[in-house]
């Protein structure tokens, strides 16, 4: 316990030091970001009616995600062009597809934005985001993000990304022991193989699944593995369970001896766009424009079950540099730009249970900002 606490203290110290070296707007003295102020004019947006906003408190599994008409919200080109850099951990994952399509189809350019997607893991991107050296991060409010905000970084989660289709089985899989059934599995003291480790947003859905099967985040043993090794370790007995992503879970689905215990909650995005001071403070117009282009891309190209269109799947596969058959083998993601109430509080509770965070829960006012996507669709809270 002392070693873990010491490690967390060192990490927090590094975050505070980085915050102290960042621009004035990224430190704790800057107060609330300008994007939180009530002085911006929110106008009605053609093509974005009542369906373009849902109650943030609604976490119903069958909740229909917010939608505008295709092509809406229409571009509103900035008076001066703006160069923006978005950091992302990968360019090939399906959840990055809206950004890749927006870039390829010229949706960012229509807003007067020259966007560059830069591959950076979250731990490397965070201090750059806080300093304004990158403008946005396409990731998730992981434990490192929460610890960074707690250390003084002005960072907000400003838009969601997706929730899974109910038919998806991306999530926690276990190798059954003799006498066990999928409905009766004891997870306590078992090993879990994961390529992400502690402090990831999967802690929250994993906690829910474990608690239904006599386990808990503090009652399992973690084994961090490479992406190519997780399934192999599960199959050869190197680990008892594993968090399998799309489309890897297809390899064990339906095979005897394996059970799916649960995945990401339907209707609740756990990641998306995070902004730092450059778009929260320095150029809020550009921050809204970036989300407007993203939202328009979702409404135009990802509004429903986009994998029903074979030509579009072929296009996406080429864009993401992946095999079309693999892309086609899993259900479409439900692209969703909205953020549910309380998600960051639930995530922080899971991080504490894992030992990845040891502080009080940050209020949503310090972690989430819905005002920019609300403005983009013309919603007045």
PDB file of N, CA and C in Angstrom, residues 76-84 108-115 283 285-286 289:
ATOM      1  N   UNK A  76     -20.239  27.140 -40.175  1.00  0.00           N
ATOM      2  CA  UNK A  76     -20.195  28.595 -39.967  1.00  0.00           C
ATOM      3  C   UNK A  76     -18.712  28.970 -39.959  1.00  0.00           C
ATOM      4  N   UNK A  77     -18.191  29.211 -41.126  1.00  0.00           N
ATOM      5  CA  UNK A  77     -16.752  29.391 -41.297  1.00  0.00           C
ATOM      6  C   UNK A  77     -16.221  30.533 -40.424  1.00  0.00           C
ATOM      7  N   UNK A  78     -15.119  30.255 -39.740  1.00  0.00           N
ATOM      8  CA  UNK A  78     -14.492  31.258 -38.899  1.00  0.00           C
ATOM      9  C   UNK A  78     -13.959  32.404 -39.744  1.00  0.00           C
ATOM     10  N   UNK A  79     -13.930  33.586 -39.170  1.00  0.00           N
ATOM     11  CA  UNK A  79     -13.440  34.763 -39.902  1.00  0.00           C
ATOM     12  C   UNK A  79     -11.962  34.605 -40.268  1.00  0.00           C
ATOM     13  N   UNK A  80     -11.209  33.973 -39.358  1.00  0.00           N
ATOM     14  CA  UNK A  80      -9.791  33.721 -39.603  1.00  0.00           C
ATOM     15  C   UNK A  80      -9.540  32.217 -39.504  1.00  0.00           C
ATOM     16  N   UNK A  81      -8.811  31.629 -40.460  1.00  0.00           N
ATOM     17  CA  UNK A  81      -8.508  30.193 -40.387  1.00  0.00           C
ATOM     18  C   UNK A  81      -7.753  29.868 -39.102  1.00  0.00           C
ATOM     19  N   UNK A  82      -7.937  28.660 -38.638  1.00  0.00           N
ATOM     20  CA  UNK A  82      -7.316  28.239 -37.372  1.00  0.00           C
ATOM     21  C   UNK A  82      -6.708  26.854 -37.553  1.00  0.00           C
ATOM     22  N   UNK A  83      -5.441  26.701 -37.166  1.00  0.00           N
ATOM     23  CA  UNK A  83      -4.796  25.399 -37.180  1.00  0.00           C
ATOM     24  C   UNK A  83      -4.981  24.730 -35.820  1.00  0.00           C
ATOM     25  N   UNK A  84      -5.466  23.487 -35.837  1.00  0.00           N
ATOM     26  CA  UNK A  84      -5.700  22.748 -34.595  1.00  0.00           C
ATOM     27  C   UNK A  84      -5.034  21.379 -34.669  1.00  0.00           C
ATOM     28  N   UNK A 108     -13.981  19.649 -41.458  1.00  0.00           N
ATOM     29  CA  UNK A 108     -13.222  20.614 -40.658  1.00  0.00           C
ATOM     30  C   UNK A 108     -12.874  21.839 -41.495  1.00  0.00           C
ATOM     31  N   UNK A 109     -12.467  21.601 -42.726  1.00  0.00           N
ATOM     32  CA  UNK A 109     -12.089  22.704 -43.613  1.00  0.00           C
ATOM     33  C   UNK A 109     -13.256  23.653 -43.838  1.00  0.00           C
ATOM     34  N   UNK A 110     -14.472  23.139 -43.905  1.00  0.00           N
ATOM     35  CA  UNK A 110     -15.655  23.989 -44.113  1.00  0.00           C
ATOM     36  C   UNK A 110     -15.866  24.964 -42.955  1.00  0.00           C
ATOM     37  N   UNK A 111     -15.297  24.647 -41.811  1.00  0.00           N
ATOM     38  CA  UNK A 111     -15.400  25.542 -40.651  1.00  0.00           C
ATOM     39  C   UNK A 111     -14.222  26.510 -40.573  1.00  0.00           C
ATOM     40  N   UNK A 112     -13.280  26.400 -41.528  1.00  0.00           N
ATOM     41  CA  UNK A 112     -12.081  27.229 -41.460  1.00  0.00           C
ATOM     42  C   UNK A 112     -11.027  26.645 -40.539  1.00  0.00           C
ATOM     43  N   UNK A 113     -11.065  25.324 -40.342  1.00  0.00           N
ATOM     44  CA  UNK A 113     -10.140  24.642 -39.446  1.00  0.00           C
ATOM     45  C   UNK A 113      -9.179  23.763 -40.235  1.00  0.00           C
ATOM     46  N   UNK A 114      -7.909  23.941 -39.988  1.00  0.00           N
ATOM     47  CA  UNK A 114      -6.864  23.092 -40.558  1.00  0.00           C
ATOM     48  C   UNK A 114      -6.454  22.117 -39.450  1.00  0.00           C
ATOM     49  N   UNK A 115      -7.028  20.929 -39.484  1.00  0.00           N
ATOM     50  CA  UNK A 115      -6.885  19.973 -38.381  1.00  0.00           C
ATOM     51  C   UNK A 115      -5.824  18.932 -38.701  1.00  0.00           C
ATOM     52  N   UNK A 283      -9.778  30.449 -27.645  1.00  0.00           N
ATOM     53  CA  UNK A 283     -10.545  30.533 -28.895  1.00  0.00           C
ATOM     54  C   UNK A 283     -11.766  29.613 -28.801  1.00  0.00           C
ATOM     55  N   UNK A 285     -14.662  30.099 -30.083  1.00  0.00           N
ATOM     56  CA  UNK A 285     -15.308  29.975 -31.393  1.00  0.00           C
ATOM     57  C   UNK A 285     -14.769  28.764 -32.151  1.00  0.00           C
ATOM     58  N   UNK A 286     -13.455  28.585 -32.112  1.00  0.00           N
ATOM     59  CA  UNK A 286     -12.852  27.428 -32.777  1.00  0.00           C
ATOM     60  C   UNK A 286     -13.254  26.135 -32.083  1.00  0.00           C
ATOM     61  N   UNK A 289     -16.651  25.359 -33.318  1.00  0.00           N
ATOM     62  CA  UNK A 289     -16.575  24.971 -34.730  1.00  0.00           C
ATOM     63  C   UNK A 289     -16.083  23.536 -34.887  1.00  0.00           C
TER      64      UNK A 289
END
